[in-house]
XYZ file of C-alpha atoms in Angstrom:
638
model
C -73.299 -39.790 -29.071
C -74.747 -39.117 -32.494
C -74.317 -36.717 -35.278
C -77.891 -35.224 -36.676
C -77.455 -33.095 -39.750
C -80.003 -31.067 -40.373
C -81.109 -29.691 -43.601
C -79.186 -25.890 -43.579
C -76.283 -28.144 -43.220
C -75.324 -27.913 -39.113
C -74.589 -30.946 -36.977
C -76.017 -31.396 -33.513
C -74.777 -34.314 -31.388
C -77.361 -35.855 -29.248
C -77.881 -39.538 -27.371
C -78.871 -42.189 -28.786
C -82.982 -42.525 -28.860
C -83.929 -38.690 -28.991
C -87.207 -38.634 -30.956
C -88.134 -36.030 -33.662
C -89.981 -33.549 -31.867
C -87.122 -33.320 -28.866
C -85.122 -32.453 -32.008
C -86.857 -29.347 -32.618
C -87.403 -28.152 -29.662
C -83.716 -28.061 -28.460
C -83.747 -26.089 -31.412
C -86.729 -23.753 -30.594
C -90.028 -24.611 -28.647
C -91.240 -22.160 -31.359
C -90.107 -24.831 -34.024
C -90.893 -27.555 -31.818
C -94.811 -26.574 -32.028
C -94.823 -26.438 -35.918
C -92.847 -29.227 -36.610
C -95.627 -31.858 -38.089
C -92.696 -34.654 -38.710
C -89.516 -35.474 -39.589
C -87.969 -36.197 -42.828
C -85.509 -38.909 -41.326
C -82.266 -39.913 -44.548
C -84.976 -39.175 -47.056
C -87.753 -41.095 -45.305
C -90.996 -39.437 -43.887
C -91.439 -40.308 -39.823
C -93.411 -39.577 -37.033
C -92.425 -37.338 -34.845
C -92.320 -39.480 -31.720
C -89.508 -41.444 -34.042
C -86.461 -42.383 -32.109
C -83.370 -41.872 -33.636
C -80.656 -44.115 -32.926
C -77.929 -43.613 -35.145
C -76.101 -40.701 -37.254
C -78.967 -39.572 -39.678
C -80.064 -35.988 -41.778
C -83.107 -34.633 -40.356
C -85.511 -32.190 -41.961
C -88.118 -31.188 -39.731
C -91.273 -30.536 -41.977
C -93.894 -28.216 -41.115
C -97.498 -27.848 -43.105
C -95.472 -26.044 -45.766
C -94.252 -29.259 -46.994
C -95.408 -32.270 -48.300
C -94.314 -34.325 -45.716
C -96.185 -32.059 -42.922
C -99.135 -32.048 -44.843
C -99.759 -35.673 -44.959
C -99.630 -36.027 -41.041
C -101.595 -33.278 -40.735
C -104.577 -34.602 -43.161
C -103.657 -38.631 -41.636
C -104.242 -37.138 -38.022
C -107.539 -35.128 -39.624
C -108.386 -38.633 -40.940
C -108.461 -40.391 -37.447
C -110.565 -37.180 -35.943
C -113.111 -37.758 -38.751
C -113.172 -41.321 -37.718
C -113.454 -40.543 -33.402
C -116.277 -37.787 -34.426
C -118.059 -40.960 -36.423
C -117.428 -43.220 -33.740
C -118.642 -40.539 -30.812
C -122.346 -40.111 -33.099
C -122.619 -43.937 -34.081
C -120.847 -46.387 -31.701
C -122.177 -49.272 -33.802
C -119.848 -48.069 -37.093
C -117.290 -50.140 -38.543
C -114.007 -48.366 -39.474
C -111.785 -49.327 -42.572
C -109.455 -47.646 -43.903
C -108.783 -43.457 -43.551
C -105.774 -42.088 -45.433
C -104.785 -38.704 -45.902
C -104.510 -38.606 -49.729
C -103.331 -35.541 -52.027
C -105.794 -33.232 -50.735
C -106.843 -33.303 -47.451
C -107.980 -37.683 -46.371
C -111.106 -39.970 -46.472
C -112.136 -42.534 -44.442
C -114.225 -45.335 -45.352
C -116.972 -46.450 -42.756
C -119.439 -49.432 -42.719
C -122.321 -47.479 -40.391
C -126.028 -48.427 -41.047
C -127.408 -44.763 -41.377
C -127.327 -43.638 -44.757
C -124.749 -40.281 -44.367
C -126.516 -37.198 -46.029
C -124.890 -33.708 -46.361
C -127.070 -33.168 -43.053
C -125.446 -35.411 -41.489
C -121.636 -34.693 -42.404
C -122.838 -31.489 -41.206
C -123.166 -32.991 -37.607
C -120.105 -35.187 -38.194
C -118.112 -32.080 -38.807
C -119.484 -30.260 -35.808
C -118.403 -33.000 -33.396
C -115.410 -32.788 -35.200
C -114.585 -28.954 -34.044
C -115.952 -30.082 -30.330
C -113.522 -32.380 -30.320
C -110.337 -30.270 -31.250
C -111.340 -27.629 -28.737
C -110.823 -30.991 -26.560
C -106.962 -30.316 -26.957
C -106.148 -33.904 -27.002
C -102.597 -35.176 -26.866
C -101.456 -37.921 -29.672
C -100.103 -41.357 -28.265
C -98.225 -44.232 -30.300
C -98.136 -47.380 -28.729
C -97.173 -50.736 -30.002
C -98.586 -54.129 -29.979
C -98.014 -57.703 -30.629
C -100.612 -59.143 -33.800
C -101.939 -61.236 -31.493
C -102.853 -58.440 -28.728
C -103.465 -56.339 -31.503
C -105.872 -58.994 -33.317
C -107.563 -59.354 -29.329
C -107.968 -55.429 -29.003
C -109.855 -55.427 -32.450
C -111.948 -58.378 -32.176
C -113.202 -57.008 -28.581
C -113.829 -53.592 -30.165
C -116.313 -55.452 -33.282
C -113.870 -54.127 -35.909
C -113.748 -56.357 -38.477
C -112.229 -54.623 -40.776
C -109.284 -53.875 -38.783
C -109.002 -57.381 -37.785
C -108.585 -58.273 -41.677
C -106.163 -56.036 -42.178
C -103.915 -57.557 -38.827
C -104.363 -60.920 -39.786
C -102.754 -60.416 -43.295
C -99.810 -59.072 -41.375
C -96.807 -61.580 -40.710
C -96.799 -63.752 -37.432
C -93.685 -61.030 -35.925
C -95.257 -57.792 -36.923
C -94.790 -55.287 -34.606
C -98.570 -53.346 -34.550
C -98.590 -49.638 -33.916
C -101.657 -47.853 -32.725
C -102.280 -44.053 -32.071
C -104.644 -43.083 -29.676
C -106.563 -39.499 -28.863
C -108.630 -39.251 -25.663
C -111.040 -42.167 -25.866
C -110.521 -42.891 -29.525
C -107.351 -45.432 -30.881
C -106.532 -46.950 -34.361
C -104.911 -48.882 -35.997
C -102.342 -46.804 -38.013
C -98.346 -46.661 -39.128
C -98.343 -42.869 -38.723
C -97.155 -40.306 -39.189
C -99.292 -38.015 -36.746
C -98.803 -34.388 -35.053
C -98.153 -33.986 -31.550
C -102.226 -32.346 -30.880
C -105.332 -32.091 -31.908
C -105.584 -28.466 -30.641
C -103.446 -27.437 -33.843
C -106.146 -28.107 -36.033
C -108.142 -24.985 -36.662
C -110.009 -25.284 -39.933
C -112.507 -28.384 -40.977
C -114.693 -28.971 -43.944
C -116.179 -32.084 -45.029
C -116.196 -31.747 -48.942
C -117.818 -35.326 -50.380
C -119.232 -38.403 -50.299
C -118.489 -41.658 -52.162
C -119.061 -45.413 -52.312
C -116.562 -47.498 -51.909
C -116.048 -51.465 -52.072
C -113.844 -53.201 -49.293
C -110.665 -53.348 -50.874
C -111.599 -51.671 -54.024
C -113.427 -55.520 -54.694
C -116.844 -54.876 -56.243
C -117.634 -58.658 -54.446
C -116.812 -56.459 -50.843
C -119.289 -54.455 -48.839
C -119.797 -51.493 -50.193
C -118.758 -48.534 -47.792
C -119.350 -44.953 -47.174
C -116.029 -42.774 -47.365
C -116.251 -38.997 -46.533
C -113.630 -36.693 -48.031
C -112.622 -33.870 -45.666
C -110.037 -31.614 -45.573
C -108.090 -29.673 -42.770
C -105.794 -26.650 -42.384
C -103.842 -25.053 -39.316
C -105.566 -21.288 -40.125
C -108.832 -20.708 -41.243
C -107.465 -17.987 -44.079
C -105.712 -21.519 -45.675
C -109.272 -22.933 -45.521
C -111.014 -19.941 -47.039
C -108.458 -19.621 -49.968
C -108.813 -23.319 -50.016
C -112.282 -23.403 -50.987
C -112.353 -20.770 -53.328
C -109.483 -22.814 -55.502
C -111.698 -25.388 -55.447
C -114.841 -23.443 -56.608
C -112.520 -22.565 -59.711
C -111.142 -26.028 -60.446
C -114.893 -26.899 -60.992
C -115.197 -23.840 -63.232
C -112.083 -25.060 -64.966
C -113.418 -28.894 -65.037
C -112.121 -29.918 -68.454
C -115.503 -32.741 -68.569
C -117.254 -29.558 -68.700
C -115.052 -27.391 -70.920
C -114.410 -30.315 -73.360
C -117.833 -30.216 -73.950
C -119.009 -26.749 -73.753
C -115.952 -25.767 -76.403
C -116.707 -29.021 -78.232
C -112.984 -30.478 -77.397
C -113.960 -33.985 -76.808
C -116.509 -36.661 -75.727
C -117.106 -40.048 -73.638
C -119.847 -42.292 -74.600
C -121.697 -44.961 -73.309
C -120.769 -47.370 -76.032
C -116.779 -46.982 -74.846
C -116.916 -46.095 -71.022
C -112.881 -44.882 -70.872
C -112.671 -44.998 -74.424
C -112.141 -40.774 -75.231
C -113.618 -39.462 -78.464
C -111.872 -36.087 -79.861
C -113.749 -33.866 -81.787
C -112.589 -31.663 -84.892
C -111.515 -29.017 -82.546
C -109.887 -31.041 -79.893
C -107.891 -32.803 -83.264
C -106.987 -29.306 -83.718
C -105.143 -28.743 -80.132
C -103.759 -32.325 -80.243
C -102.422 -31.875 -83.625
C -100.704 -28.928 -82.756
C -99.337 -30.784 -79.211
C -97.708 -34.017 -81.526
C -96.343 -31.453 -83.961
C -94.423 -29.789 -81.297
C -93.110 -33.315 -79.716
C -92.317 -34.112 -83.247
C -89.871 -30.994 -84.013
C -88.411 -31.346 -80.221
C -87.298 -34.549 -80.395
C -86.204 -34.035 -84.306
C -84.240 -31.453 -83.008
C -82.693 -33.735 -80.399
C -81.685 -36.416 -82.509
C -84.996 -38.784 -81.644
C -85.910 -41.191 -84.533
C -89.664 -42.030 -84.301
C -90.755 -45.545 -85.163
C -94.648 -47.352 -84.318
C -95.088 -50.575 -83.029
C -97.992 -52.900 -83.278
C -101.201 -52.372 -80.851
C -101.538 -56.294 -80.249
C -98.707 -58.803 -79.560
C -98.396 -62.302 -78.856
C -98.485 -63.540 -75.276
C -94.524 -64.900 -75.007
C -93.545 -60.954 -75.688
C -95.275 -59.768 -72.531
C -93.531 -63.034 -70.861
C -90.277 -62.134 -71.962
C -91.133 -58.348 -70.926
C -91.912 -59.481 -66.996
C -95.777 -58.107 -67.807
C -97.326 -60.910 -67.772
C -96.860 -61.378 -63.921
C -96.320 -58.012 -63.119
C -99.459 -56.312 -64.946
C -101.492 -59.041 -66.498
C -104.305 -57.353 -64.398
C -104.316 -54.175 -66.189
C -104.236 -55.979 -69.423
C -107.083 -57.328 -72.239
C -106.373 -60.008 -74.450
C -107.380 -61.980 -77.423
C -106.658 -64.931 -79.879
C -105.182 -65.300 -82.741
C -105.632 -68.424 -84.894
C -105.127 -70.415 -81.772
C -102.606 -68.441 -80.115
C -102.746 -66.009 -76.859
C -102.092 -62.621 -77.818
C -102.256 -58.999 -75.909
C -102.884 -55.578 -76.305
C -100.343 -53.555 -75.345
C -100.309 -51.767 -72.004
C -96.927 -50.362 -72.980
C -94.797 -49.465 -75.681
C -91.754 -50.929 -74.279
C -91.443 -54.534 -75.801
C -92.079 -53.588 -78.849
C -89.241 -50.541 -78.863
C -86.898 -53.733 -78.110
C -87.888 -56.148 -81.410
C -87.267 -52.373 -83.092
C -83.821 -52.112 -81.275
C -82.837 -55.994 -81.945
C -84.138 -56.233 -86.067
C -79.982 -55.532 -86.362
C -76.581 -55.304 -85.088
C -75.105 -52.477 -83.217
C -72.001 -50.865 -82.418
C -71.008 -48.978 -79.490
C -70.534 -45.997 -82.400
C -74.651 -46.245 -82.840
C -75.250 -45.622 -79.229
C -76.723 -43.331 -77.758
C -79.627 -44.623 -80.229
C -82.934 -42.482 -79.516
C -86.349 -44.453 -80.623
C -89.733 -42.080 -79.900
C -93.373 -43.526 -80.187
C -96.410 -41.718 -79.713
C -97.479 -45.326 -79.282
C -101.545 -46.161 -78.601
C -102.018 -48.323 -75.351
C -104.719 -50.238 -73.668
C -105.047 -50.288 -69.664
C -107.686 -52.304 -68.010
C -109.261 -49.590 -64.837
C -111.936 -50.151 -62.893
C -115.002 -48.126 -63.786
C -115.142 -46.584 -60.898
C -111.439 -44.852 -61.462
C -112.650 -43.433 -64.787
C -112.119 -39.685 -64.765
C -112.683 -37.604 -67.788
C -109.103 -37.727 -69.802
C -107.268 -37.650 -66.789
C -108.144 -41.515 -66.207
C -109.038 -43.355 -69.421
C -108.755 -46.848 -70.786
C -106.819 -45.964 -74.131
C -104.074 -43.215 -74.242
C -101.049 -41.967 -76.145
C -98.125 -42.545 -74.161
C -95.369 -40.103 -75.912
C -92.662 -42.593 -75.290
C -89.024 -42.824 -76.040
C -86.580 -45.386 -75.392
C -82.509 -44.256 -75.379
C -80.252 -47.417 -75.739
C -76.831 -46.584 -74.213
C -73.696 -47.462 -72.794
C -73.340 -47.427 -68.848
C -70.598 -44.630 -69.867
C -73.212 -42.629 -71.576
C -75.875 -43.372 -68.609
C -75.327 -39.861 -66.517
C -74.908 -37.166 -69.817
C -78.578 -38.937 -71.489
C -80.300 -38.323 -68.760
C -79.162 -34.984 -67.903
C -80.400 -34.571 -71.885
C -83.827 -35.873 -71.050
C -84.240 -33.716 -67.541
C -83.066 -30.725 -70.195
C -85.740 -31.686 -72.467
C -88.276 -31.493 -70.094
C -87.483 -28.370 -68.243
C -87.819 -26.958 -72.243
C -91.317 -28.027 -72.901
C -92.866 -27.718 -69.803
C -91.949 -23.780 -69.751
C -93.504 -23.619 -73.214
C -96.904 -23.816 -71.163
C -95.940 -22.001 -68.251
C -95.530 -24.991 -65.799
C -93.354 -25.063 -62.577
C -92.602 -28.559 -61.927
C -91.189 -30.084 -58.578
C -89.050 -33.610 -59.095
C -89.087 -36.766 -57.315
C -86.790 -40.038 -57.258
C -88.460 -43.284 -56.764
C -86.308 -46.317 -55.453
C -87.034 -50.156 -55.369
C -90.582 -51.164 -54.929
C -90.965 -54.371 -53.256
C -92.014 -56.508 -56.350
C -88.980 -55.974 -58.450
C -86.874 -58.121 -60.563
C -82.579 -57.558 -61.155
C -80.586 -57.543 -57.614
C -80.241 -55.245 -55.496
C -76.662 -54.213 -56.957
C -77.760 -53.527 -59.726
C -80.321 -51.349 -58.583
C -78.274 -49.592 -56.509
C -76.292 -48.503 -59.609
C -79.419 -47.501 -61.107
C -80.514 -45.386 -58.278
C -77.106 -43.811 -57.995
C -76.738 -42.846 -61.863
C -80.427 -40.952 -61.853
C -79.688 -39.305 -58.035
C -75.665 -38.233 -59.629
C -77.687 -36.740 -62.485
C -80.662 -34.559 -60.304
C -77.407 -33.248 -58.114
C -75.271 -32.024 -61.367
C -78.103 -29.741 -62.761
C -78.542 -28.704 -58.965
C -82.455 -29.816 -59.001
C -84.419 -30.258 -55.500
C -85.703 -33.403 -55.245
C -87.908 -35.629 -53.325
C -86.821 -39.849 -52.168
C -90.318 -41.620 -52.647
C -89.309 -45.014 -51.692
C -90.389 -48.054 -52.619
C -92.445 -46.147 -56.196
C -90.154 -47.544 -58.947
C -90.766 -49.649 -61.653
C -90.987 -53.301 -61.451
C -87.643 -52.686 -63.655
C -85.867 -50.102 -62.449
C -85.850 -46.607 -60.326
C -87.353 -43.749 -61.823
C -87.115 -39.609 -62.023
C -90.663 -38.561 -62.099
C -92.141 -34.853 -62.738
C -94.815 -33.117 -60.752
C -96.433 -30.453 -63.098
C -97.704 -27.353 -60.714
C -100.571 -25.389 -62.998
C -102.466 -22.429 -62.338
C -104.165 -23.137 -59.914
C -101.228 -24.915 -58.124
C -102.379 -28.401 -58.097
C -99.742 -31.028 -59.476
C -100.131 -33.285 -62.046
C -97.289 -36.423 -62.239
C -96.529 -36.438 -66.192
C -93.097 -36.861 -67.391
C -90.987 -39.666 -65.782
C -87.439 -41.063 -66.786
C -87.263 -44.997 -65.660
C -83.748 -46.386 -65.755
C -83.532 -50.129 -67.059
C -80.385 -52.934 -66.790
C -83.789 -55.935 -66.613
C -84.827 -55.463 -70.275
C -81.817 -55.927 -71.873
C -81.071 -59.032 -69.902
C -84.731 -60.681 -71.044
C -84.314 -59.543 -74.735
C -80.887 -60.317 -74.656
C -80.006 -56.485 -76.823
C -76.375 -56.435 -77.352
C -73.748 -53.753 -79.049
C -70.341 -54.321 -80.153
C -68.006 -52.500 -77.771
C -64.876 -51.150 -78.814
C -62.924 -54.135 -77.792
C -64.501 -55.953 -80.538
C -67.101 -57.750 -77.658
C -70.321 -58.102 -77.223
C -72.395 -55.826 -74.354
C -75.352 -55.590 -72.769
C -76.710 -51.819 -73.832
C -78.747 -49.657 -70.739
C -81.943 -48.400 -71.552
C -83.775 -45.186 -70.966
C -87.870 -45.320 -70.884
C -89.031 -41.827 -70.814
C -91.955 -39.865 -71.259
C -92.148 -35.849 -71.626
C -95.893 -34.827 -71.856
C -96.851 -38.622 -70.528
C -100.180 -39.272 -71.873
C -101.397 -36.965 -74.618
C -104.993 -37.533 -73.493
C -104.389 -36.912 -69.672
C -101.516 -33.590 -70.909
C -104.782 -32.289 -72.848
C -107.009 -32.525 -69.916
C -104.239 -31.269 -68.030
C -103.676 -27.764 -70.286
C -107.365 -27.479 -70.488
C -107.861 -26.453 -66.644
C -104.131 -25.220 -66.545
C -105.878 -22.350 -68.959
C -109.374 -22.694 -68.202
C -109.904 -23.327 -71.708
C -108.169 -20.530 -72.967
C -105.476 -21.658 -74.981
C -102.389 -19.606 -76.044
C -102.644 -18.689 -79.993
C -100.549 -21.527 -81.119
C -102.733 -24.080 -79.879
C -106.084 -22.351 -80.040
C -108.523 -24.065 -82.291
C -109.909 -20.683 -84.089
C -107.465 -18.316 -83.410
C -109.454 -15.382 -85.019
C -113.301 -15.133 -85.588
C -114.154 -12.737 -87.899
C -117.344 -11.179 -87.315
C -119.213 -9.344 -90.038
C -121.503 -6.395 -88.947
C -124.371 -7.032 -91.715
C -124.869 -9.597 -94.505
C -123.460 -7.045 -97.036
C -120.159 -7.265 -94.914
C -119.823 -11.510 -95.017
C -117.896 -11.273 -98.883
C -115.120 -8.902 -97.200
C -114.702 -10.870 -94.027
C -114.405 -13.847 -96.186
C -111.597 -12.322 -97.793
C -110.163 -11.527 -94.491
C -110.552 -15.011 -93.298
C -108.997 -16.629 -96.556
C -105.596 -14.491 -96.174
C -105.140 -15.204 -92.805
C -105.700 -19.049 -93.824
C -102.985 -18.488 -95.985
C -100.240 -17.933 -93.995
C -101.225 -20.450 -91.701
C -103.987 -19.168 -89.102
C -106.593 -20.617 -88.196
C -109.491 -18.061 -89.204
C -113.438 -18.164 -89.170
C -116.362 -16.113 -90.187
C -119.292 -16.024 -87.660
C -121.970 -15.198 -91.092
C -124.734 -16.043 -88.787
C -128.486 -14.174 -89.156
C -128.009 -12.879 -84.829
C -127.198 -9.987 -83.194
C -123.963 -8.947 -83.426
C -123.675 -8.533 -79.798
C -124.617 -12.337 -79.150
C -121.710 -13.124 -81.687
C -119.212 -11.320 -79.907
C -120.231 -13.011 -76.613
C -120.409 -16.940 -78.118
C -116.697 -16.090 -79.627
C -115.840 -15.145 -76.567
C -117.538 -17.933 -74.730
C -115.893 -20.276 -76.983
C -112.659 -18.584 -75.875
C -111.237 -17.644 -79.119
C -108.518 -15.242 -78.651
C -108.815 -12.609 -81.640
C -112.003 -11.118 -82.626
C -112.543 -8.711 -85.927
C -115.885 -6.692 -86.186
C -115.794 -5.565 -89.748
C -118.546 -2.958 -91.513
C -118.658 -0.675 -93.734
C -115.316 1.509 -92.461
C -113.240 -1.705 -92.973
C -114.600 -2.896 -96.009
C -114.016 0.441 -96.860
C -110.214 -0.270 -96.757
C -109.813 0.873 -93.099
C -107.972 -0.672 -90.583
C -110.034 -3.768 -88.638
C -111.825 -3.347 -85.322
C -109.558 -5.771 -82.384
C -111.048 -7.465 -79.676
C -109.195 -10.003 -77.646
C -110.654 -12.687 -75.098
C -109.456 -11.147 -72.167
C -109.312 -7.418 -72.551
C -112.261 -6.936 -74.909
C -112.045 -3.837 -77.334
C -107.919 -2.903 -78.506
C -108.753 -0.493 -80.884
C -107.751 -0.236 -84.605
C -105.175 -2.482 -86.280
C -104.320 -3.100 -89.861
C -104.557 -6.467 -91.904
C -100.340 -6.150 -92.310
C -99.527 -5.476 -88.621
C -102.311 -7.987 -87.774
C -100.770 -10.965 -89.556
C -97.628 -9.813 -88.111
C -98.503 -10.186 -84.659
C -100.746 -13.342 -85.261
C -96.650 -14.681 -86.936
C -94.412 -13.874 -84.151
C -97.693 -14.742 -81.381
C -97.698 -18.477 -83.309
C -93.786 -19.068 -83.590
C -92.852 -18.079 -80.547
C -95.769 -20.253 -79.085
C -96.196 -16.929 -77.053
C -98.966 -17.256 -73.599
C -100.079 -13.744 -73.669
C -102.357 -11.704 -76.526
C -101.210 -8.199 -75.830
């Protein structure tokens, strides 16, 4: 027998080779039917996954991340039979279920219109009310290569013959329709009540713009149609809340054509990201960070040393200088060590804290581009924290602390996830295992949920990473804390220990905020462009009534600016109505209408973005408000 624990702690014993899905429904058939997969010692299965030995089991249901993604993989594959049912002749690729629903990208000579995803998604529903059962079978690579070949799918054929000589292929197969496919899947079609095909895209074979260029369709599925609906109308809000379109309607920030990925930040957006590096700044003061800057380009045996050079030289540009190969950083890293190694240290210096708000160049394809949240050139608020292996467990907790602070400063819920040894790594396995360990001892002291994602460390070392959750509960990956025992080896960094010896130090790389470019793009949708006071780039327009008013509201404007507000006076010749409306268009959060009353020496007229008129307030308890609003970097106006 076996021992299954499942996740509220109780252990069922069971033979050898029960699946998933038997799993649950010993439990409950009730279970059994909305059980999606199985979260088998940290690792996302199928549900038709044997178990064979003593394992923790969480069964996930469309609730969970895990559930999702077999859901939207299985709505991937009905996409691709619906396809296949209308135009026999298509080609499939490749049809993952991604963070939102799944794509799948097909070769088909009929140029897809919204008409026809119409259609698609119509076969789509005839198919479901087909009730058709799920099947995994397995086959050899060469009976899987034969299968392929006699079905005309090249693509699929590529894909197997890149596959070692022993792979064992699985397939998954609904009614007439199989593919290629590693799972996970749920157990019937007939749970899939809700379909919408959102998009179309082009896409090369293997992201290689020397490929075919394909069609992939975007769809999405649910298990209700109320999860749909709601769906949907998130959606039409995200595109309300597009920060491409707010940057430019509040006059944040810009992309040009002569620096595709390259952002441009207006005066305003300098305002908001001013006001975002101040705040790092006193955080990390406050935390005992020292902040240093490190050169943009650096000579090609750096990025050796560093392990870039064959791990990332794809993502990188270079140059020459005076005959010599030279780089622009993709990272701050390297250059944090030459700051580290310029002198001796003792085992009394560490932990030593080095932050950058260091500029760095990535080579993406154009195609990724996206607005801020997918640039060429971006701030990376790094730090590095050289330590003792001692010290490893209480730093990190530190970091994970400094996070949690920030992040609530904006109003974020974050969820966490650990990321293990990725298959191109460098250091043994020992090592790593100590790595892994330290960062999974720290998560369980401060009692934080987290996620395994294995396999998604650095080429370095395993990493905590943090999922921002914003308003309109999407979740953005922005801080991350990356454990390191590689870089110390290749820059040979050494301390004096107390025995008088010299030892290797352990490095923290962490970010907080990640990117400051992506973090803005981020907090623009996260408010819809209306930012609390603090960071607000007018955080009071002051509107005069007539012309003979524009002396007084200057005077209003000029004490405000003197205790450190950011004030304005709308002076223009238009209606006072249509100022009032552009303030609030522009989303400024404090409006004064002044005329003769207040210049009169009465108390000021209050409007605020989201409430409109608040009545009478005077100049003192104004300022007051606008003090305690700013310091205590407060999200509300009331």
């Amino acid at each position: 027998m076996i021992t299954i624990t499942l996740k509220d702690g109780s252990i069922k014993a069971y033979e050898p080779g029960i699946t998933v899905l038997e799993v649950a429904n010993d439990i409950s058939p009730g279970l059994a039917k909305n059980t999606l997969a199985g979260e088998l010692n940290g690792e996302v299965v199928d549900i038709r996954q044997a178990i064979n030995e003593d394992a923790t089991l969480n069964l996930l249901k469309f609730e969970d991340e895990g559930g999702k993604h077999a859901f939207w993989h299985t709505g991937s594959h009905l996409l691709a039979q619906a396809v296949k049912r209308l135009y026999p002749q298509a080609k499939l690729a490749i049809g993952p279920a991604i963070e939102n629903g799944f794509y799948y990208d097909i070769d088909v000579d009929v140029v897809i219109t919204p008409e026809i995803m119409e259609k698609i998604e119509k076969e789509m529903a005839k198919i479901v009310k087909e009730g058709l059962e799920i099947n995994r079978y397995v086959l050899s690579r060469n009976e899987a290569l034969a299968k392929v070949n006699a079905e005309g799918e090249i693509y699929k054929a590529e894909l197997i013959e890149n596959l070692p000589e022993d792979a064992i292929i699985s397939f998954y197969s609904q009614g007439e329709f199989s593919d290629l496919c590693a799972g996970p899947h749920i157990q019937n079609l007939s749970g899939i009540k809700a379909i919408k095909l959102l998009s179309l895209a082009g896409a090369y074979w293997r992201g290689d713009e020397k490929n075919k260029m394909l069609q992939r369709i975007y769809g999405i599925s649910f298990p209700k149609k109320s999860e749909l609906e709601a769906y949907l109308t998130r959606l039409e809000e995200a595109k309300k809340r597009d920060h491409r379109k707010l940057g430019k309607e509040l006059d944040l920030f810009s992309l040009q054509e002569e620096g595709p990925g390259f952002p441009f930040f207006h005066p305003k957006g300098m305002i908001i990201r001013n006001e975002l590096e101040n705040f790092w700044r006193q955080e990390h003061q406050l935390r005992g960070y020292q902040e240093i800057k490190t050169p943009i380009i650096l000579n090609a045996d750096l990025w050796k040393r560093s392990g870039h050079w064959d791990h990332y030289q794809e993502n990188m540009y270079f140059t020459e200088i005076d005959d010599a190969s030279y780089a622009v950083k993709p990272m701050n890293c390297p250059g944090g060590m030459l700051v580290y190694k310029r002198k001796g240290h003792s085992y009394r210096d560490l932990p030593l804290k080095m932050a950058e708000l260091g500029l760095v160049h990535r080579h993406e394809l154009h195609g990724a581009l996206h607005g801020l949240m997918r640039v060429r050139n971006f701030t990376q608020d790094d730090a590095h924290i050289f330590m003792t292996p001692e010290q490893i467990e209480a730093e990190v907790i530190k970091v994970i602390d400094l996070a949690d602070d920030v992040y609530r400063v904006f109003g974020f819920n974050y969820k966490v996830e650990l990321s293990t040894k990725p298959e191109k790594a460098i250091g043994s396995d020992e090592v790593w295992e100590i790595a892994t360990d330290a960062l999974r001892n720290a998560l369980e002291k401060k009692e934080i949920d987290y996620r395994l994602n294995p396999g998604d460390g650095a080429f370095y070392g395993p990493k905590i990473d943090f999922h921002l959750e914003d308003s309109l509960g999407r979740t953005w990956q922005c801080g991350t804390i990356q454990l390191d025992f590689q870089m110390p080896e290749r820059f040979d960094l050494n301390y004096i220990g107390s025995d008088g010896e010299k030892h290797r130090p352990v490095i923290v790389h962490r970010t907080i905020l990640g990117s400051i470019e992506r973090f803005f793009g981020i907090l623009i949708e996260h408010f819809a462009g209306k930012f609390p006071v603090w960071l607000a780039p007018v955080q009071v327009m002051i509107i005069p009534v007539a012309d003979a008013h524009h002396d007084f509201a200057k005077g209003i404007a000029d004490e405000l600016t003197a205790i450190g507000v950011r004030a304005s006076v709308d002076g223009r010749d238009e209606k006072l109505g249509y100022r009032i409306r552009e303030a609030q268009m522009q989303k400024v959060p404090y409006m004064l209408v002044v005329g003769d009353k207040e210049a009169e020496g009465g108390d000021l007229a209050l409007r605020i973005r989201d409430t409109g008129d608040a009545g009478l307030i005077s100049l003192a308890d104004l300022k007051e408000k606008l003090i305690e609003k700013i310091k205590t970097k407060s999200l509300t106006l009331d």
